[in-house]
mmCIF file of C-alpha atoms in Angstrom:
data_model
loop_
_atom_site.group_PDB
_atom_site.id
_atom_site.type_symbol
_atom_site.label_atom_id
_atom_site.label_comp_id
_atom_site.label_asym_id
_atom_site.label_seq_id
_atom_site.Cartn_x
_atom_site.Cartn_y
_atom_site.Cartn_z
ATOM 1 C CA MET R 1 0.000 0.000 0.000
ATOM 2 C CA SER R 2 1.590 3.205 -1.190
ATOM 3 C CA ASN R 3 1.159 6.389 0.802
ATOM 4 C CA GLN R 4 1.393 8.657 -2.224
ATOM 5 C CA GLY R 5 -1.649 10.497 -3.467
ATOM 6 C CA SER R 6 -2.771 13.400 -5.563
ATOM 7 C CA THR R 7 -3.277 16.934 -4.301
ATOM 8 C CA THR R 8 -7.055 16.724 -4.681
ATOM 9 C CA ARG R 9 -7.519 13.378 -2.931
ATOM 10 C CA GLY R 10 -4.677 13.519 -0.411
ATOM 11 C CA ALA R 11 -2.516 10.598 0.696
ATOM 12 C CA LEU R 12 -3.806 7.040 0.528
ATOM 13 C CA ILE R 13 -4.743 5.809 4.011
ATOM 14 C CA TRP R 14 -6.407 2.448 3.310
ATOM 15 C CA SER R 15 -7.385 0.301 0.357
ATOM 16 C CA GLY R 16 -9.336 -2.925 0.254
ATOM 17 C CA ARG R 17 -11.716 -5.106 -1.700
ATOM 18 C CA LYS R 18 -15.272 -6.237 -1.206
ATOM 19 C CA CYS R 19 -15.154 -9.735 0.267
ATOM 20 C CA THR R 20 -17.436 -12.401 -1.121
ATOM 21 C CA ILE R 21 -17.879 -16.011 -0.040
ATOM 22 C CA PHE R 22 -15.931 -17.135 3.050
ATOM 23 C CA GLY R 23 -14.496 -13.636 3.462
ATOM 24 C CA LEU R 24 -12.274 -13.932 0.392
ATOM 25 C CA PRO R 25 -11.625 -10.779 -1.675
ATOM 26 C CA LEU R 26 -12.810 -12.303 -4.968
ATOM 27 C CA SER R 27 -14.679 -9.235 -6.159
ATOM 28 C CA PHE R 28 -14.007 -6.546 -8.725
ATOM 29 C CA THR R 29 -15.002 -3.800 -6.281
ATOM 30 C CA LYS R 30 -12.140 -1.897 -4.653
ATOM 31 C CA TYR R 31 -12.313 0.824 -2.022
ATOM 32 C CA PHE R 32 -9.694 3.530 -1.480
ATOM 33 C CA VAL R 33 -9.717 5.841 1.545
ATOM 34 C CA TYR R 34 -7.681 8.992 0.987
ATOM 35 C CA GLU R 35 -7.214 11.939 3.338
ATOM 36 C CA LYS R 36 -10.030 13.891 1.684
ATOM 37 C CA ARG R 37 -12.062 11.397 -0.379
ATOM 38 C CA LEU R 38 -13.433 7.891 -0.627
ATOM 39 C CA VAL R 39 -13.102 6.266 -4.051
ATOM 40 C CA THR R 40 -15.048 3.178 -5.112
ATOM 41 C CA ARG R 41 -13.818 1.412 -8.250
ATOM 42 C CA ARG R 42 -15.988 -1.309 -9.800
ATOM 43 C CA GLY R 43 -15.612 -3.443 -12.872
ATOM 44 C CA PHE R 44 -13.240 -5.674 -14.770
ATOM 45 C CA PHE R 45 -13.241 -4.610 -18.404
ATOM 46 C CA SER R 46 -15.026 -1.293 -17.970
ATOM 47 C CA LEU R 47 -14.135 0.545 -14.781
ATOM 48 C CA VAL R 48 -16.542 2.850 -12.975
ATOM 49 C CA GLU R 49 -15.149 5.139 -10.265
ATOM 50 C CA ASP R 50 -17.264 6.998 -7.728
ATOM 51 C CA GLU R 51 -15.714 9.657 -5.496
ATOM 52 C CA LEU R 52 -17.127 10.953 -2.247
ATOM 53 C CA ASP R 53 -15.780 13.964 -0.367
ATOM 54 C CA PHE R 54 -15.537 13.273 3.364
ATOM 55 C CA TYR R 55 -16.698 16.754 4.322
ATOM 56 C CA LYS R 56 -20.166 15.793 2.982
ATOM 57 C CA VAL R 57 -20.582 12.876 5.408
ATOM 58 C CA LEU R 58 -23.414 13.575 7.861
ATOM 59 C CA ASP R 59 -23.591 10.262 9.722
ATOM 60 C CA LYS R 60 -21.794 6.937 9.725
ATOM 61 C CA SER R 61 -22.524 3.483 11.109
ATOM 62 C CA ILE R 62 -21.008 0.037 11.102
ATOM 63 C CA VAL R 63 -23.063 -3.101 10.431
ATOM 64 C CA LEU R 64 -21.682 -6.480 11.485
ATOM 65 C CA PRO R 65 -24.002 -9.335 10.429
ATOM 66 C CA PHE R 66 -23.270 -12.755 11.907
ATOM 67 C CA TRP R 67 -21.949 -14.417 8.739
ATOM 68 C CA GLN R 68 -19.699 -11.473 7.929
ATOM 69 C CA ARG R 69 -18.401 -11.400 11.522
ATOM 70 C CA VAL R 70 -17.485 -15.096 11.308
ATOM 71 C CA PHE R 71 -15.023 -14.246 8.525
ATOM 72 C CA GLY R 72 -13.789 -10.942 10.018
ATOM 73 C CA CYS R 73 -15.834 -8.743 7.697
ATOM 74 C CA GLY R 74 -18.439 -6.023 8.078
ATOM 75 C CA SER R 75 -20.064 -3.132 6.251
ATOM 76 C CA ILE R 76 -19.826 0.610 6.787
ATOM 77 C CA HIS R 77 -22.798 2.869 5.951
ATOM 78 C CA LEU R 78 -22.209 6.572 5.293
ATOM 79 C CA ASN R 79 -25.107 9.031 5.067
ATOM 80 C CA VAL R 80 -23.967 11.792 2.752
ATOM 81 C CA ALA R 81 -25.227 15.224 1.680
ATOM 82 C CA ASP R 82 -24.763 14.292 -1.967
ATOM 83 C CA VAL R 83 -27.239 14.039 -4.830
ATOM 84 C CA ASP R 84 -25.611 11.032 -6.545
ATOM 85 C CA THR R 85 -25.248 8.736 -3.556
ATOM 86 C CA PRO R 86 -27.149 9.825 -0.441
ATOM 87 C CA ILE R 87 -26.140 6.556 1.254
ATOM 88 C CA LYS R 88 -22.724 5.089 0.503
ATOM 89 C CA VAL R 89 -22.042 1.533 1.673
ATOM 90 C CA LEU R 90 -18.653 -0.152 1.889
ATOM 91 C CA VAL R 91 -19.916 -3.717 1.592
ATOM 92 C CA SER R 92 -18.265 -6.637 3.383
ATOM 93 C CA ILE R 93 -14.760 -5.317 3.993
ATOM 94 C CA LYS R 94 -12.006 -6.856 6.126
ATOM 95 C CA LYS R 95 -11.279 -5.253 9.528
ATOM 96 C CA PRO R 96 -14.298 -2.922 9.389
ATOM 97 C CA ARG R 97 -13.685 -1.389 12.832
ATOM 98 C CA GLU R 98 -10.197 -0.310 11.807
ATOM 99 C CA VAL R 99 -11.492 1.304 8.600
ATOM 100 C CA TYR R 100 -14.368 2.897 10.531
ATOM 101 C CA GLU R 101 -11.861 4.511 12.919
ATOM 102 C CA HIS R 102 -9.885 5.914 9.951
ATOM 103 C CA ILE R 103 -13.034 7.366 8.394
ATOM 104 C CA ASP R 104 -14.266 8.700 11.751
ATOM 105 C CA SER R 105 -11.004 10.536 12.404
ATOM 106 C CA ILE R 106 -11.038 12.064 8.907
ATOM 107 C CA VAL R 107 -14.688 13.164 9.138
ATOM 108 C CA THR R 108 -14.270 14.709 12.595
ATOM 109 C CA SER R 109 -11.112 16.559 11.548
ATOM 110 C CA LEU R 110 -12.893 17.987 8.487
ATOM 111 C CA ALA R 111 -15.991 18.932 10.516
ATOM 112 C CA GLY R 112 -14.121 21.735 12.274
ATOM 113 C CA ASN R 113 -12.795 23.098 8.984
ATOM 114 C CA ASN R 114 -16.178 23.231 7.246
ATOM 115 C CA PRO R 115 -18.999 24.863 9.228
ATOM 116 C CA MET R 116 -21.550 24.182 6.438
ATOM 117 C CA ARG R 117 -21.169 20.426 6.936
ATOM 118 C CA THR R 118 -23.277 19.907 10.045
ATOM 119 C CA ALA R 119 -26.816 18.596 9.749
ATOM 120 C CA ALA R 120 -28.142 21.429 11.917
ATOM 121 C CA ASN R 121 -26.792 23.997 9.463
ATOM 122 C CA ILE R 122 -28.157 22.100 6.474
ATOM 123 C CA LEU R 123 -31.611 21.640 8.020
ATOM 124 C CA GLY R 124 -31.606 25.167 9.445
ATOM 125 C CA SER R 125 -31.173 26.619 5.978
ATOM 126 C CA VAL R 126 -34.423 24.996 4.778
ATOM 127 C CA ASN R 127 -37.538 27.100 5.112
ATOM 128 C CA GLN R 128 -39.631 24.800 7.300
ATOM 129 C CA GLY R 129 -42.808 26.794 6.675
ATOM 130 C CA GLU R 130 -42.991 25.200 3.230
ATOM 131 C CA PHE R 131 -43.568 21.773 4.742
ATOM 132 C CA PHE R 132 -46.235 22.700 7.268
ATOM 133 C CA ASN R 133 -48.621 24.669 5.018
#
């Protein structure tokens, strides 16, 4: 795992694959956690990349179903203020608690730098009178 990155994404912190049967990484889905962004790359012949800026993350949770836990896997759900992907899921990844801690530290460090990120600010900017009339 190289620690080099671009100026827009930042340095690479973690990379991993979606695990399939018996916790083996036999999938064509790869996840990359950079200092500023999460990149999901899917495909074999045709690649599709989806980028997510961490400052847009509103909430995060970790889901550890029994059969994934047996093989040391789990999923991370990110609720995002984004039109493309309002919920981003890192499906069945190895060492999910470790990855969750990386993402949590990045999101909390970016929260102080971006005051528009908080849910209270986003919901406070909506005119609530529109919904109650």
